[in-house]
Short mmCIF file of C-alpha atoms in Angstrom, two decimals:
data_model
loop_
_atom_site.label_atom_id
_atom_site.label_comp_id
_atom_site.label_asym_id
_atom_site.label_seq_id
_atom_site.Cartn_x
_atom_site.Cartn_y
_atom_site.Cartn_z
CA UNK A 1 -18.28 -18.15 19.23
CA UNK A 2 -17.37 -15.56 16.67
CA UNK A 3 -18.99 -14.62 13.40
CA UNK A 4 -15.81 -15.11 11.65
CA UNK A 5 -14.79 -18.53 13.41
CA UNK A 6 -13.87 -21.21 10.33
CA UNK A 7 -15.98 -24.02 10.10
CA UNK A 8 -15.01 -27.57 11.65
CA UNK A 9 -14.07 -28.88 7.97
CA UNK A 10 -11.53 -26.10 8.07
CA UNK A 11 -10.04 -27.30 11.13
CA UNK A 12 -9.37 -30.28 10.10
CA UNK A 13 -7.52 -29.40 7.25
CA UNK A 14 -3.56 -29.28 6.57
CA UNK A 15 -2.39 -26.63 8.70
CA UNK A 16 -0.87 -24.04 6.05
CA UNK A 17 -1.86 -20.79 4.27
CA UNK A 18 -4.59 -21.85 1.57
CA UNK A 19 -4.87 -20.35 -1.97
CA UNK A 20 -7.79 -18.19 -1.24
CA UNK A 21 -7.39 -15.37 -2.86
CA UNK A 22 -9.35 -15.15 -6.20
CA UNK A 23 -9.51 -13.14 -9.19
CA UNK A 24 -12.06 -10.95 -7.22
CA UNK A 25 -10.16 -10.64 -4.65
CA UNK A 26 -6.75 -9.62 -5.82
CA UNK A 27 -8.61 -6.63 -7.48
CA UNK A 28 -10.51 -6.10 -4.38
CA UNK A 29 -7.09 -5.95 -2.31
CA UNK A 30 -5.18 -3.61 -5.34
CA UNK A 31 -7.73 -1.07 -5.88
CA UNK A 32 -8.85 -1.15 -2.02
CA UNK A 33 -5.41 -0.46 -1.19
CA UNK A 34 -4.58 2.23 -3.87
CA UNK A 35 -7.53 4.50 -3.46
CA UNK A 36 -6.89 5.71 0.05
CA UNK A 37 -8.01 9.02 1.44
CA UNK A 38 -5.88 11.18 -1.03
CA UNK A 39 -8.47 11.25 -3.82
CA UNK A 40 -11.64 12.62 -1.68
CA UNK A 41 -9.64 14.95 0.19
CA UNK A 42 -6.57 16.67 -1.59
CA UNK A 43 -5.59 16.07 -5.21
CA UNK A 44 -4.62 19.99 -4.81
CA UNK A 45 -0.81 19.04 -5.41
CA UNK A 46 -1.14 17.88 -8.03
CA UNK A 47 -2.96 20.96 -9.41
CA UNK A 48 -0.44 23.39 -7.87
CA UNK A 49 2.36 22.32 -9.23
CA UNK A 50 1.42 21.41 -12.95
CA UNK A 51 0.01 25.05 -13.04
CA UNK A 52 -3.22 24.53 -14.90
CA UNK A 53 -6.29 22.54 -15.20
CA UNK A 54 -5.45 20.49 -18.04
CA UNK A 55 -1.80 19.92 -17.34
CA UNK A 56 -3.33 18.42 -14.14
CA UNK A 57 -5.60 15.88 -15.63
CA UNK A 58 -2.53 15.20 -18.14
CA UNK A 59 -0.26 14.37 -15.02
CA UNK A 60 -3.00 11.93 -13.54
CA UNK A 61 -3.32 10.11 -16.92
CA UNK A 62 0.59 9.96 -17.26
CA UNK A 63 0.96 8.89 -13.87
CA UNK A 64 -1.46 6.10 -13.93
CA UNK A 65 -0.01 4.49 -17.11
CA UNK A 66 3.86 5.03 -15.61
CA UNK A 67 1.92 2.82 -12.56
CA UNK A 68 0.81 0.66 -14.69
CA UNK A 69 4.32 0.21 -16.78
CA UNK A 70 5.61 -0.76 -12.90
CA UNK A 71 2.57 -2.76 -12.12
CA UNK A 72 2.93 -5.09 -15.21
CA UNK A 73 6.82 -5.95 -14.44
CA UNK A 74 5.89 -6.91 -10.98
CA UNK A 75 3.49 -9.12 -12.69
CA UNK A 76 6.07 -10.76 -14.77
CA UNK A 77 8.16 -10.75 -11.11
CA UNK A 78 5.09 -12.51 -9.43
CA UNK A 79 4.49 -15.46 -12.27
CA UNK A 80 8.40 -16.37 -12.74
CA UNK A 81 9.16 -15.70 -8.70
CA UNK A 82 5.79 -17.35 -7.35
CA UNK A 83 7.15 -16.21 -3.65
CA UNK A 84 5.14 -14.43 -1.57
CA UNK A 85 6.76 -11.16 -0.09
CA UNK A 86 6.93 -8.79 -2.54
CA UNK A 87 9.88 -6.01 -2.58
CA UNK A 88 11.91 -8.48 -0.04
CA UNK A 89 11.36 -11.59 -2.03
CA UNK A 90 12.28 -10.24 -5.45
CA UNK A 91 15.07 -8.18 -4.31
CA UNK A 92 16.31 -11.35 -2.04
CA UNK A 93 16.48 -13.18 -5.62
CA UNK A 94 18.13 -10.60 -7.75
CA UNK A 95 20.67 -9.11 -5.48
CA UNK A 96 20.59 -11.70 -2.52
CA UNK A 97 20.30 -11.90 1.65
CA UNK A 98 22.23 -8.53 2.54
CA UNK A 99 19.83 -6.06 0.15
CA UNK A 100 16.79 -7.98 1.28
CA UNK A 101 17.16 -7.89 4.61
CA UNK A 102 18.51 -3.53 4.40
CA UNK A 103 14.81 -3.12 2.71
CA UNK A 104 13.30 -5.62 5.05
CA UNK A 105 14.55 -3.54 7.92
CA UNK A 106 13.80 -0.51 6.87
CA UNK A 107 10.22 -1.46 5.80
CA UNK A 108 9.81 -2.98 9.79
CA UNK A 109 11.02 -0.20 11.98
CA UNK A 110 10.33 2.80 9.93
CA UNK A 111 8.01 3.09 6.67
CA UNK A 112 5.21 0.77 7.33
CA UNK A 113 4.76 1.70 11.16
CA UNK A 114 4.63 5.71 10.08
CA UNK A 115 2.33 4.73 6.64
CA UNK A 116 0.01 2.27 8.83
CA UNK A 117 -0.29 4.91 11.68
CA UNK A 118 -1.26 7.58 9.40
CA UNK A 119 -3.89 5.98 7.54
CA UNK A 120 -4.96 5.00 10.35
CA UNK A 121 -5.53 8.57 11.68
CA UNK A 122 -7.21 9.46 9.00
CA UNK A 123 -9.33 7.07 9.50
CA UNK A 124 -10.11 8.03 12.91
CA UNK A 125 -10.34 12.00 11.80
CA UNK A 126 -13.34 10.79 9.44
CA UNK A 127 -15.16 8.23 11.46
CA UNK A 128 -15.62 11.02 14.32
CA UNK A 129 -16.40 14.40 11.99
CA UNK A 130 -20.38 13.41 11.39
CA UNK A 131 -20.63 13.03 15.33
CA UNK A 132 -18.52 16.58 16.45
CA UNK A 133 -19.33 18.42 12.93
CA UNK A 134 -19.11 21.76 12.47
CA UNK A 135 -16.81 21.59 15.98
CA UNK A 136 -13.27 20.35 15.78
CA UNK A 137 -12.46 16.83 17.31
CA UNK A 138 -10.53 16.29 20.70
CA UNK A 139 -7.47 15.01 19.53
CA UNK A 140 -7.57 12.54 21.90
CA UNK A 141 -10.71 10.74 20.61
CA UNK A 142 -8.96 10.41 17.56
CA UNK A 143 -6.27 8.75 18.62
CA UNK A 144 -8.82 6.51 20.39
CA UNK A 145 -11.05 5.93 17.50
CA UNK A 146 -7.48 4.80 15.54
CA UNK A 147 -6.62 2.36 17.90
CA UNK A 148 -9.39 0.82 18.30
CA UNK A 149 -10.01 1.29 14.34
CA UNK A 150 -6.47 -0.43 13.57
CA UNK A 151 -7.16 -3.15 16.70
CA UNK A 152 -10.19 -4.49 14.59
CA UNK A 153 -8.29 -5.14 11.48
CA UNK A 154 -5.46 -6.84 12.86
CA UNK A 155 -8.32 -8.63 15.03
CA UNK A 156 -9.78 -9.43 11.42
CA UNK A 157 -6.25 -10.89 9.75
CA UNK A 158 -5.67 -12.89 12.69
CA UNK A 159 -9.29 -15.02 12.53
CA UNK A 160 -10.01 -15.63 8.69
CA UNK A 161 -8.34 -14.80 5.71
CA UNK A 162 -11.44 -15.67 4.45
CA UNK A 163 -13.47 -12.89 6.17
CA UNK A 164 -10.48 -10.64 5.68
CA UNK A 165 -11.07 -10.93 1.84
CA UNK A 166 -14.62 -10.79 1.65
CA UNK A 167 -14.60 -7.75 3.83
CA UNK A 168 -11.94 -5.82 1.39
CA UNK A 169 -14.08 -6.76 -1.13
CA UNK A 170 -17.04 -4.93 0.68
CA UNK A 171 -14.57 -1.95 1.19
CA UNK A 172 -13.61 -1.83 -2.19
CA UNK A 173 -17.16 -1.07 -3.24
CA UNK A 174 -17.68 1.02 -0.94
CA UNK A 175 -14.77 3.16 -2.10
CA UNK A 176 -16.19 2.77 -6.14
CA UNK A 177 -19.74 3.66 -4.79
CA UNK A 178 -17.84 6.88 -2.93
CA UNK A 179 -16.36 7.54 -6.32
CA UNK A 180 -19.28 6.97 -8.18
CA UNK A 181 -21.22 9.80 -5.74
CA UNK A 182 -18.53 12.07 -7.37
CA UNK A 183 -18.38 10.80 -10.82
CA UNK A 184 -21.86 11.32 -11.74
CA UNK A 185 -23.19 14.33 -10.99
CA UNK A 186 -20.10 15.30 -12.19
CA UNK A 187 -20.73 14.07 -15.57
CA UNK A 188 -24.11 15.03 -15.79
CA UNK A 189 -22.93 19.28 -14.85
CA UNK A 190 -20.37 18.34 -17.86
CA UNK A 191 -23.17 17.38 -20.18
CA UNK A 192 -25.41 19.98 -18.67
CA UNK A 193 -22.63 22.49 -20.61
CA UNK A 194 -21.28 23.39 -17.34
CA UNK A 195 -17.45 23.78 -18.78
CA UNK A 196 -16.23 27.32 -18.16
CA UNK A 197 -13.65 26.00 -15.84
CA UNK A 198 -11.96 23.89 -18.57
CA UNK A 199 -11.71 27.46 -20.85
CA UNK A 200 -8.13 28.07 -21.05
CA UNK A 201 -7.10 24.40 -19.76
CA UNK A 202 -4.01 24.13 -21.32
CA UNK A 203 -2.74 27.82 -20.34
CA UNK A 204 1.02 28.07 -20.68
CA UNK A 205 1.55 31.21 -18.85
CA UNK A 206 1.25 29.27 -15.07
CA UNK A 207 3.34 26.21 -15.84
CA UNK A 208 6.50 26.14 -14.54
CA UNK A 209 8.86 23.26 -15.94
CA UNK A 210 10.91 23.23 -12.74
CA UNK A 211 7.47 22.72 -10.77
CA UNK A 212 6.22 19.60 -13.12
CA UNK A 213 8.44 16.87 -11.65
CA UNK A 214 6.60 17.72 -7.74
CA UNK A 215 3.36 17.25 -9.68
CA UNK A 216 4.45 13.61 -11.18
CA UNK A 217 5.93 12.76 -7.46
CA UNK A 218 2.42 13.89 -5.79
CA UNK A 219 0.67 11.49 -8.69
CA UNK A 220 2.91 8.56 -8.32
CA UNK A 221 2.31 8.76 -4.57
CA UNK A 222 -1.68 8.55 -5.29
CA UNK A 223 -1.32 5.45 -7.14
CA UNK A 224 0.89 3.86 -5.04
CA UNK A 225 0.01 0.30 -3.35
CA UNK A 226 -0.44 -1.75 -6.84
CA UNK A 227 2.22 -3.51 -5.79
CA UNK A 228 0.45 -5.59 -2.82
CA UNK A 229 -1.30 -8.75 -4.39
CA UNK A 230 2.78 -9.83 -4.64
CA UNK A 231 3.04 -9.68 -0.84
CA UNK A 232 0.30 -12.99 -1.27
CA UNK A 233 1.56 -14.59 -4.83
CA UNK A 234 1.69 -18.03 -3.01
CA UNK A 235 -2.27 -17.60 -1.89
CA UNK A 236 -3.42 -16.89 -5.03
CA UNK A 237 -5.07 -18.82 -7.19
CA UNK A 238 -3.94 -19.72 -10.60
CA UNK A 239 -1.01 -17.18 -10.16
CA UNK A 240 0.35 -17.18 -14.60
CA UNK A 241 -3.41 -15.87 -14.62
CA UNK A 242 -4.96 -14.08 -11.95
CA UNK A 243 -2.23 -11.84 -11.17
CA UNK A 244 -0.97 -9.85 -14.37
CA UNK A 245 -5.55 -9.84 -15.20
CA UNK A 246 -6.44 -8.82 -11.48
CA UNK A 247 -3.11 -5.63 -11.64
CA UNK A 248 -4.44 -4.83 -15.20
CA UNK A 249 -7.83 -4.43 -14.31
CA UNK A 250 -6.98 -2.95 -11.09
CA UNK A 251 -5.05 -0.54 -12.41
CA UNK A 252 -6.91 0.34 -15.45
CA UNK A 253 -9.98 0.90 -12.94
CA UNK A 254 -8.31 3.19 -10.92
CA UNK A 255 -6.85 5.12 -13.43
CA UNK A 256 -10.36 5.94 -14.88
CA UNK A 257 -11.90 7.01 -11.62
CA UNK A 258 -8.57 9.26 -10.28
CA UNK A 259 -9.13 10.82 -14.30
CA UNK A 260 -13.14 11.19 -13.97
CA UNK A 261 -13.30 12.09 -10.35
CA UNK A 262 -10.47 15.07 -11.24
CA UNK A 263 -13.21 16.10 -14.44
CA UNK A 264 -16.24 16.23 -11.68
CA UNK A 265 -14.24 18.53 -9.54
CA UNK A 266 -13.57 21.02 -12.17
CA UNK A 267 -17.28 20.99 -13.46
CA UNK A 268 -18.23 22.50 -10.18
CA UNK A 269 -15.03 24.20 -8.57
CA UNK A 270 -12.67 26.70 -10.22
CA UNK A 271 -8.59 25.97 -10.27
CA UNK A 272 -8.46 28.80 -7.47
CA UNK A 273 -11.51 27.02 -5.12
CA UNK A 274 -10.04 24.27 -5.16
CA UNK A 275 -6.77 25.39 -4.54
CA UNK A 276 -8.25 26.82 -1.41
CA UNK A 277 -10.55 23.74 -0.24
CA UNK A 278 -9.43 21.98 2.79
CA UNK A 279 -11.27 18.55 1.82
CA UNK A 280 -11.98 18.45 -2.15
CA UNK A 281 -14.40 16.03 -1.76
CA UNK A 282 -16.49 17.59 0.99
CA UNK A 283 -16.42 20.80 -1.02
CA UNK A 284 -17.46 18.86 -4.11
CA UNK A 285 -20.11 17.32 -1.68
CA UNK A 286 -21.86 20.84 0.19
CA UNK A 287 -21.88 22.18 -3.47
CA UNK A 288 -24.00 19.46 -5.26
CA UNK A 289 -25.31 17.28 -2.60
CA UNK A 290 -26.46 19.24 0.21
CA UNK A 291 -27.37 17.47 3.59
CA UNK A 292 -26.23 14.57 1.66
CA UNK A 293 -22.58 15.79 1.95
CA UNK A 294 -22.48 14.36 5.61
CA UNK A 295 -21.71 10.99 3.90
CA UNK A 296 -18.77 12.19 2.78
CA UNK A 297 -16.59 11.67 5.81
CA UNK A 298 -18.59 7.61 6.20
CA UNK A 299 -17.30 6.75 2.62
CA UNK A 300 -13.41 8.72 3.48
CA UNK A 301 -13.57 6.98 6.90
CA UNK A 302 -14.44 3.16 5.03
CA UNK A 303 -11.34 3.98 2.44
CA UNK A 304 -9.06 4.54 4.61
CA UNK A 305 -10.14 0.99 6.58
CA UNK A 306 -10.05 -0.68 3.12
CA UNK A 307 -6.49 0.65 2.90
CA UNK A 308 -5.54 -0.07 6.74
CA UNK A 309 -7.22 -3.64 5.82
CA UNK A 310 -5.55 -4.97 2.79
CA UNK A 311 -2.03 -2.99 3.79
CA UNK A 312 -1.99 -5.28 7.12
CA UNK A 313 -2.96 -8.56 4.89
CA UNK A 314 -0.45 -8.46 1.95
CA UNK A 315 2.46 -6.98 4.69
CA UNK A 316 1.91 -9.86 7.28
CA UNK A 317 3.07 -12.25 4.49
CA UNK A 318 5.83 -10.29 3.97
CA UNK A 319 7.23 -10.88 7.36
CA UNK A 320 6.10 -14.33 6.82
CA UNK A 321 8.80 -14.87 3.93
CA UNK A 322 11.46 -13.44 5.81
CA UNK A 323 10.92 -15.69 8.85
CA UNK A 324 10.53 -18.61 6.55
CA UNK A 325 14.03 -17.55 5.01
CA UNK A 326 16.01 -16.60 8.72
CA UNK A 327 15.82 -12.80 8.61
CA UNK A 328 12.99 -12.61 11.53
CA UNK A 329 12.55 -14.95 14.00
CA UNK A 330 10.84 -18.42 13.47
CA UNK A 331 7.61 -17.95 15.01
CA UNK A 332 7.01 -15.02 12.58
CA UNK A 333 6.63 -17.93 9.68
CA UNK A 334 4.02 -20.28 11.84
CA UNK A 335 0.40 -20.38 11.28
CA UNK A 336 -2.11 -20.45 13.34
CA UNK A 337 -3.22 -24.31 14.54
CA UNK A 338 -7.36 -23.80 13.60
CA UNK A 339 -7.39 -20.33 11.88
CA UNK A 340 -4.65 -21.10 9.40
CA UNK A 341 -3.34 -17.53 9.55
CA UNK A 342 -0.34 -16.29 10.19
CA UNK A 343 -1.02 -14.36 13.67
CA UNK A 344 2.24 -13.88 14.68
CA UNK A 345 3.39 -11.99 11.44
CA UNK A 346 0.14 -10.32 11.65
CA UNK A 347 0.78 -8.80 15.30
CA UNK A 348 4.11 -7.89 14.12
CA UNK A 349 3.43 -4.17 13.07
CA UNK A 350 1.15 -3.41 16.16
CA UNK A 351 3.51 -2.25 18.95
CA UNK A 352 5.42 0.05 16.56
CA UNK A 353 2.77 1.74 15.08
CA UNK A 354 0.76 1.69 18.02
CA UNK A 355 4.08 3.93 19.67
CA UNK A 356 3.92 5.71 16.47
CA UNK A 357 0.53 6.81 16.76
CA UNK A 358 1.00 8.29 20.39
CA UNK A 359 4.12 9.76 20.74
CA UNK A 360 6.06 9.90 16.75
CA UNK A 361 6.17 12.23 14.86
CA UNK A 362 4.63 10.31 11.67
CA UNK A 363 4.74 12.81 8.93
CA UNK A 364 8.27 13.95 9.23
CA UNK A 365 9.41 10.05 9.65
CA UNK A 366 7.12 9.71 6.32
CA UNK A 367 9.24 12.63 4.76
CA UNK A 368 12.23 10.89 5.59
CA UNK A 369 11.10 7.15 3.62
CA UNK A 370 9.03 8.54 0.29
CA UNK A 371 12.58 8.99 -1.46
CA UNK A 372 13.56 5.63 0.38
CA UNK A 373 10.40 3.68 -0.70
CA UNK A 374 10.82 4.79 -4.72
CA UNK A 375 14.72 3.98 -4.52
CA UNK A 376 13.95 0.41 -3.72
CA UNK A 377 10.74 -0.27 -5.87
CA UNK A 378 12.84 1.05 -8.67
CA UNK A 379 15.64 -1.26 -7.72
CA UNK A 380 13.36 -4.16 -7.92
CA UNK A 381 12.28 -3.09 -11.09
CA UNK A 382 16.06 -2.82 -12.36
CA UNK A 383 16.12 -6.58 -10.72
CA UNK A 384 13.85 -7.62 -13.43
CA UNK A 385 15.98 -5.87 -16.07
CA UNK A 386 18.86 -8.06 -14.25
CA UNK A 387 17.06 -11.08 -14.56
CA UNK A 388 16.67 -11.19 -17.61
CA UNK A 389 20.13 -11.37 -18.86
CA UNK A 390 21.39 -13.49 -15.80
CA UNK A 391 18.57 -15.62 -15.93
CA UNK A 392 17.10 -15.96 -19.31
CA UNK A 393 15.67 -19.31 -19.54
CA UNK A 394 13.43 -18.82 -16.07
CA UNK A 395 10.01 -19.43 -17.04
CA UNK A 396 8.44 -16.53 -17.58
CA UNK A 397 4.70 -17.45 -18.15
CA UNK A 398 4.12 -13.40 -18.45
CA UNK A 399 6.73 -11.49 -20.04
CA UNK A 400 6.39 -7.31 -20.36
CA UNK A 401 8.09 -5.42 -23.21
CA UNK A 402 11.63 -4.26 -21.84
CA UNK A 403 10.72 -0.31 -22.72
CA UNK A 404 8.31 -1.09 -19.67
CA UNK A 405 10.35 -1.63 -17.00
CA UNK A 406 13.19 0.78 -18.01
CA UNK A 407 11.43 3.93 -18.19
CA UNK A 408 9.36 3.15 -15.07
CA UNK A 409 12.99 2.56 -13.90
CA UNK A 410 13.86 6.31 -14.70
CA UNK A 411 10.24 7.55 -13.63
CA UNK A 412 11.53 5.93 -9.92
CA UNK A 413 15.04 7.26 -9.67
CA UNK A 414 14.03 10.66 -11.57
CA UNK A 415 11.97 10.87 -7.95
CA UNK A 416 14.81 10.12 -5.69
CA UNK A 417 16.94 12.47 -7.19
CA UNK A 418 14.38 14.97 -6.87
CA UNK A 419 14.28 14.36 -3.03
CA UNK A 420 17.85 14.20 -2.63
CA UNK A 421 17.32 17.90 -4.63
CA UNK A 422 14.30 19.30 -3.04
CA UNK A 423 15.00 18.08 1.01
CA UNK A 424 18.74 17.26 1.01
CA UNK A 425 17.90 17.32 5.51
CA UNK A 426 15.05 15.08 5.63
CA UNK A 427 16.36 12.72 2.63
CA UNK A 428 19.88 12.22 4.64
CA UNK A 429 17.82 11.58 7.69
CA UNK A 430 16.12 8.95 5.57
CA UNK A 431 19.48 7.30 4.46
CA UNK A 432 20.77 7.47 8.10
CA UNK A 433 17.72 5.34 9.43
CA UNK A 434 18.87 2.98 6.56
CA UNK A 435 21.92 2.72 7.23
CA UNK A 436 21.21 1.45 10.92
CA UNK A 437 20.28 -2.00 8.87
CA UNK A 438 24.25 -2.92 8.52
CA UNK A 439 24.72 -2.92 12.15
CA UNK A 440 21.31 -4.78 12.23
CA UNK A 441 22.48 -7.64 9.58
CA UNK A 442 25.75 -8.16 11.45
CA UNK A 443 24.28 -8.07 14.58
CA UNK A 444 21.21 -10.60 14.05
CA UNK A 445 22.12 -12.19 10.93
CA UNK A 446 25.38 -12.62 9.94
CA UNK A 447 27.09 -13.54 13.12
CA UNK A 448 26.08 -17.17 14.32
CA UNK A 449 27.25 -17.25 18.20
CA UNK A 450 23.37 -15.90 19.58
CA UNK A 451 22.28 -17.50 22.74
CA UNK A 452 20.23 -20.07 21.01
CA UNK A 453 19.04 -21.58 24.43
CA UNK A 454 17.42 -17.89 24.65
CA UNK A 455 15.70 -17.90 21.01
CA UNK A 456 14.44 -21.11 21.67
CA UNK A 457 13.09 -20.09 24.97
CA UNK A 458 11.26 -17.14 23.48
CA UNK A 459 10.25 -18.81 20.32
CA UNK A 460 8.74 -21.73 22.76
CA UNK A 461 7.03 -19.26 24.58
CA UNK A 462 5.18 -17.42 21.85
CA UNK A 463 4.49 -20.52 19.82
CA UNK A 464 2.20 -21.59 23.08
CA UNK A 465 0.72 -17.98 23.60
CA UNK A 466 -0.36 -17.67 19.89
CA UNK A 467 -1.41 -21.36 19.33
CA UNK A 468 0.89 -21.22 16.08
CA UNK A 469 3.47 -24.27 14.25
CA UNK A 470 4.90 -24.45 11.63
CA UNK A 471 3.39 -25.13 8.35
CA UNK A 472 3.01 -28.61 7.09
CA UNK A 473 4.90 -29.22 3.80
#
């Protein structure tokens, strides 16, 4: 039997998705989902474009709290709209079906395929490098060492939601503890006096104003993913609670180790080495560790499954709404009869990014969505701002100044004009793969005269295969 089989109790109870996720673990599956491989290997960008040291660590702080300005409205989102979902859900109550189901389609066949399969890759790159190191890795075994890497999480998501959140919480230490390798011998060469690379930290004479917008878009990016615990809000306990405390903590958290692990880099590299460092953290590493810096790759290799882990946990549920409200088929919104998951939502992103991961080309695709994925979050965002005056006497348990939501509302669309700006190619090639969602709604949604005999034939079919029914109410 397996480890991660529920107990007979559980399999007796109701068959539906239980409110599991605590306080714990909705800052286990924010902060294990935010810090992904970005911050041991290349915060470079950020550098390069702000022009200086300090401007740098001034970008990370002012991206962090422009995160947190969109974290807290999708908290007030998640208390008054206790839907699971996320982006779809919120954007299917503010603008209605046809919006939710052109982000809904975009998110299935594009972004998250690309975004899984390349976290994914990285996770494989850093899982193999202690076993090849100093030669380079077949590319093949990579690929291998993904699949096998992303198999086992959606393996994971498809036995126990219990294990899956006990296992990001693992993960999420891990990634702290990674952090905390950085952090303080960092600290300690900062105490030691070791500060001649923060002489001159504000230096005007390399900043270039045109330049500082790239640096905000590469920060932004980093914190990205504080959005997930809404993809569960209807497993969580206590939502009026445990959601705005677990993104606030979560948030604040990462904020001050993105800020302190960017200070322990600079205590032992210049601006220019790390400019020229392939893997920060592994430079970071050889300098002040030694033999010890063959960790490094473990603790990158563990983030990235943290990330691969919660991403396929919150995203599954989105699927799950949309079945639930027509826009995917049926099965999609069944649970599993003894592992109360829902498997069939789960194996939904698994043939596309598996396809992805052998034969797409995943970073231009992800070129094509960043300006995609902003232009919606910040239309959920303006949703809120919507709400408010079309709705004002929803309950609102958790209500965020309005100055929050608007300027993160400028922050997002700032972005997209900056991509339409910057890559007018790739960004049209993003809006064309949008665009494919109005044949898409017509096609599957909006016209009614489907074979149903077929549907139900299908739907039969997979409900037996995967053991799944629907929910009981």
């Amino acid at each position: 039997p397996s480890i991660i089989s529920e107990t007979p109790e559980e399999d007796k109870k109701k068959v539906e998705l239980g409110k599991k996720v605590t306080l714990l673990r909705g800052i286990s599956i924010i902060v294990g989902i935010i810090i992904g491989a970005g911050i041991f290997i290349s915060p470079k960008g950020i550098l390069k474009n702000s022009g200086s040291v300090g401007m740098s660590l001034v970008v990370w702080i002012a991206c962090g709290v422009l995160s947190l300005f969109g974290a807290l409205s999708y908290a007030e989102l998640g208390t008054c709209i206790k839907k699971s979902g996320g982006h779809y859900t919120y954007m299917l109550e503010a603008f209605g079906p046809q919006m939710a189901f052109v982000r809904l389609w975009i998110e299935l066949i594009a972004i998250r395929p690309a975004a899984m399969a390349v976290i994914s890759l990285a996770f494989g790159q850093y899982i193999l490098e202690p076993l090849f190191m100093p030669c380079d890795i077949p590319p093949l075994a990579v690929k291998l060492a993904t699949a096998i890497g992303l198999t086992s999480v959606l393996y994971l998501n498809s036995m126990s939601v219990t294990w899956t959140a006990r296992i990001q919480i693992f993960l999420t230490c891990s990634k702290l503890l990674a952090l905390a390798v950085i952090i303080v011998p960092g600290m300690y060469q900062l105490f030691k006096g070791e500060t001649k690379n923060f002489e001159n930290a504000f230096d005007v004479s390399a900043i270039k104003l045109s330049e500082i917008p790239l640096a905000f878009y590469s920060g932004m990016y980093a914190y990205s993913g504080w959005f997930y615990l809404n993809f569960v809000t209807e497993e969580v306990e206590n939502v009026e609670r445990t959601v705005p405390l677990a993104i606030f903590i979560s948030m604040a958290i990462v904020t001050t180790c993105y800020v302190l692990t960017n200070v322990a880099y600079y205590t032992v590299m210049s601006a220019e080495e790390l400019l020229d460092s392939q893997a920060v953290a592994v430079t970071f590493a050889e300098k002040m560790l030694g033999k010890f810096s063959i960790a490094v790759p473990v603790f990158v290799a563990l983030s990235c499954y943290g990330s691969m882990n919660g991403g396929v946990f919150a995203l599954s549920r989105m699927f799950y709404v949309a079945s639930r409200e027509g826009h995917l088929p049926r099965v999609l919104s069944m649970v599993h009869i003894r592992r109360h998951t829902p498997l069939a939502a789960v194996l939904t992103l698994y043939p596309l990014t598996m396809l992805q991961l052998f034969v797409g080309d995943i970073y231009n695709l992800l070129n094509f969505m960043s300006f995609l994925r902003w232009l919606f979050i910040g239309l959920v965002v303006l949703g809120l701002i919507y709400l408010r005056f079309t709705k004002p006497d929803l309950p609102r348990p958790f209500k965020v100044p309005l100055f929050f939501p608007v300027v993160f509302c400028i922050t997002c669309f700032l972005m997209v004009f900056l991509s339409l700006y910057a890559d007018p190619v790739n960004t049209g090639i993003g809006c064309g793969i949008c665009l494919t969602s109005i044949p898409a709604y017509f096609m599957f949604i909006y016209f009614e005269n489907r074979p149903k005999w077929l549907q139900q034939i299908l739907g039969r079919t997979l409900q037996i295969i995967l053991m799944v029914v629907p929910p009981e109410k």
